Tab-separated table of C-alpha atoms in Angstrom:
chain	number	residue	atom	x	y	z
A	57	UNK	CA	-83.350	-33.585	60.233
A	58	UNK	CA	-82.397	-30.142	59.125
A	59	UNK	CA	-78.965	-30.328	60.185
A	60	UNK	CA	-78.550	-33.714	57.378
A	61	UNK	CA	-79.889	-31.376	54.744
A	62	UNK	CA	-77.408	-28.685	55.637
A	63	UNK	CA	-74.605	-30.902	56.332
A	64	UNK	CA	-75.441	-32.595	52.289
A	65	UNK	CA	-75.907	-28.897	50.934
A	66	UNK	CA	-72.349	-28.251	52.006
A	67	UNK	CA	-70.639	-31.390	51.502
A	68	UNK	CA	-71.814	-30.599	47.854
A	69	UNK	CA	-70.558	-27.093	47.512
A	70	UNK	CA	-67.505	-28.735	49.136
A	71	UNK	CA	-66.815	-31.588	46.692
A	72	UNK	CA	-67.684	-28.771	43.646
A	73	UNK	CA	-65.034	-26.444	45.070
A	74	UNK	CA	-62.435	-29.801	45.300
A	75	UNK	CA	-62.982	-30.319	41.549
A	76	UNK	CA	-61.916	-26.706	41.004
A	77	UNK	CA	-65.691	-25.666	39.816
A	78	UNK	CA	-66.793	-22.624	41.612
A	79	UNK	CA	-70.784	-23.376	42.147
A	80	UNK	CA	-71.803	-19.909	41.909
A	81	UNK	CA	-69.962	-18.518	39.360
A	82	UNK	CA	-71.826	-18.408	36.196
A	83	UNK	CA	-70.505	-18.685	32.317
A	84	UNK	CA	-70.545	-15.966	30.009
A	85	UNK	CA	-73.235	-17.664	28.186
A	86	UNK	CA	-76.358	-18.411	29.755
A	87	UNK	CA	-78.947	-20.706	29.966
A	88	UNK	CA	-81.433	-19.192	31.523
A	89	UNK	CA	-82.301	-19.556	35.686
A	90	UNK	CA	-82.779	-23.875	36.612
A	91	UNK	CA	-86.199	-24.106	36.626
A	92	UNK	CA	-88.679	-27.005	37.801
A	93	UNK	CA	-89.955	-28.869	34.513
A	94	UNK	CA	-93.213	-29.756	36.100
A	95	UNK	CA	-94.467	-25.945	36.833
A	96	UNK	CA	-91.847	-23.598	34.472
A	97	UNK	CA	-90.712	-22.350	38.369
A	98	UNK	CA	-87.421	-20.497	39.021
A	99	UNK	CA	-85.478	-21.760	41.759
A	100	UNK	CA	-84.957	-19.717	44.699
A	101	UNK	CA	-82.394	-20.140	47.481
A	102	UNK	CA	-79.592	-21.995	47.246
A	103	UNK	CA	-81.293	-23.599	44.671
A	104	UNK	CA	-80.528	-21.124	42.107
A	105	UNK	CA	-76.702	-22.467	42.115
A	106	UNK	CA	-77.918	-24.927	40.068
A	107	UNK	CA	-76.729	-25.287	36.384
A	108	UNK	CA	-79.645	-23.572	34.301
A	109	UNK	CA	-81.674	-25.913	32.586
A	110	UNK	CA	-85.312	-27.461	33.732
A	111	UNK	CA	-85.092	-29.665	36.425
A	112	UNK	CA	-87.546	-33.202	37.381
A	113	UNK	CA	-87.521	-35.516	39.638
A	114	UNK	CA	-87.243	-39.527	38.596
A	115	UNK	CA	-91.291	-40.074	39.084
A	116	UNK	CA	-91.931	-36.989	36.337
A	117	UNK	CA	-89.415	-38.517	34.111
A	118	UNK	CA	-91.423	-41.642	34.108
A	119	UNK	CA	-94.932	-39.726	33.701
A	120	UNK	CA	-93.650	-37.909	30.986
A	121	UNK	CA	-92.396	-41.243	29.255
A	122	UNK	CA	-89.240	-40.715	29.578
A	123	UNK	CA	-86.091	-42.107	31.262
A	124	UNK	CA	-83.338	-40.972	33.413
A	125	UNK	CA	-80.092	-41.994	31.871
A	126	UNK	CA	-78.016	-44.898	32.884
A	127	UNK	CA	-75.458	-43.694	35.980
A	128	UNK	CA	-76.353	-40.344	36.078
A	129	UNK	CA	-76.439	-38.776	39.739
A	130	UNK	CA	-79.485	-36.619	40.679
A	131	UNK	CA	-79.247	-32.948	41.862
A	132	UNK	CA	-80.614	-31.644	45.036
A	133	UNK	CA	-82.926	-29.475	45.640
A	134	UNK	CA	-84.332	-28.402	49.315
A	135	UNK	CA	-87.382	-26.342	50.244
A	136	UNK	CA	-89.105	-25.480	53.629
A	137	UNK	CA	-92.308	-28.061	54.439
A	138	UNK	CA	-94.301	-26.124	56.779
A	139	UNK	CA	-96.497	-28.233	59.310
A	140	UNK	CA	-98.527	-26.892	62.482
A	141	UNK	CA	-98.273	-28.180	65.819
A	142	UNK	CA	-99.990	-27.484	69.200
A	143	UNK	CA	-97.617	-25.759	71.710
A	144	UNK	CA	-97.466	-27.848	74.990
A	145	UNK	CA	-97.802	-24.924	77.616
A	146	UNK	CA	-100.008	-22.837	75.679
A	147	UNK	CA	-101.979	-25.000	73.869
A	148	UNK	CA	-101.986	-22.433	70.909
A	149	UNK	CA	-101.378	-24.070	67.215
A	150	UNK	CA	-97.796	-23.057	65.670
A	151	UNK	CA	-96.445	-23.184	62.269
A	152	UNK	CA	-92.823	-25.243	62.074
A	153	UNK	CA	-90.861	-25.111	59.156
A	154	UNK	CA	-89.069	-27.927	58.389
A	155	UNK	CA	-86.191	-28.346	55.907
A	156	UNK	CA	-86.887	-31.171	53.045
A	157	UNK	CA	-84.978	-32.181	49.655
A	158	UNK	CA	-85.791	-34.107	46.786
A	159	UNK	CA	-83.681	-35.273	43.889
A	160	UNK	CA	-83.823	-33.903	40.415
A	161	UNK	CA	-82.465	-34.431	36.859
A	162	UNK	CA	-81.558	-31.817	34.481
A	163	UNK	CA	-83.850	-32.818	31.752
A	164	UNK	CA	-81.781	-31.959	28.340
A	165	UNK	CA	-78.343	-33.818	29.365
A	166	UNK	CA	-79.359	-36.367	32.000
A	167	UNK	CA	-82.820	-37.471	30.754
A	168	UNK	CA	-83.755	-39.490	27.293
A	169	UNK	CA	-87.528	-39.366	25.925
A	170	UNK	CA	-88.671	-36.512	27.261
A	171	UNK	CA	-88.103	-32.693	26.401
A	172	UNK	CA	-87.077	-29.318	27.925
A	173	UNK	CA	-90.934	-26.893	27.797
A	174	UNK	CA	-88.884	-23.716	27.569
A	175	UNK	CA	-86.408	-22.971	24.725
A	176	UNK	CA	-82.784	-20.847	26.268
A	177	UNK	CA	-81.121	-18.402	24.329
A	178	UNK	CA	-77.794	-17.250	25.416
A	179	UNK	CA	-77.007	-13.971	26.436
């Protein structure tokens, strides 16, 4: 499974680099780190290559009362799950990270109905 998040983390920065956008490189003017709508959060990780802006997934659109707009493609985000398992030979309990994604929407250009928390400033 963690190879399929890699391999979709790189076929992004891949199809980025084909359009000519450089995923890292920032603009003179900034928004501000992404950030998760839900808990104000700052990306870590690769995460942070994100465009700034707040970030929610489809169900926290819909909580909020709000709606994704119509053909608008989500954003991925991954973190590490972390689960615990009992080692075979030793019979000891482990902790096993596992690599997960979800999908996200930036919430000021690809949402309707529902409103950044946090006001940007540029720099």
């Amino acid at each position: 499974m963690n190879n399929k998040v890699y391999e979709m983390v790189t076929e992004r920065i891949v199809k980025e680099l084909e359009r000519g956008v450089i995923p890292w490189a920032r603009p003179w003017v900034d928004g501000g780190p992404p950030v998760s709508w839900a808990t104000q959060q700052v990306y870590r990780g690769i995460n942070r290559l994100l465009p700034p802006g707040e970030y929610a997934t489809f169900l926290q659109v819909q909580q909020a009362g709000g709606k994704v707009n119509k053909g608008e493609r989500a954003h991925m985000v991954v973190f590490w799950k972390w689960t615990e398992a009992e080692d075979a030979e030793t019979r000891e309990r482990k902790t096993i990270p596992f690599l997960r994604y979800y999908s996200v929407f930036e919430v000021s250009t690809q949402c309707t109905g529902i409103e950044p928390k946090r006001m940007h400033t540029a720099v």
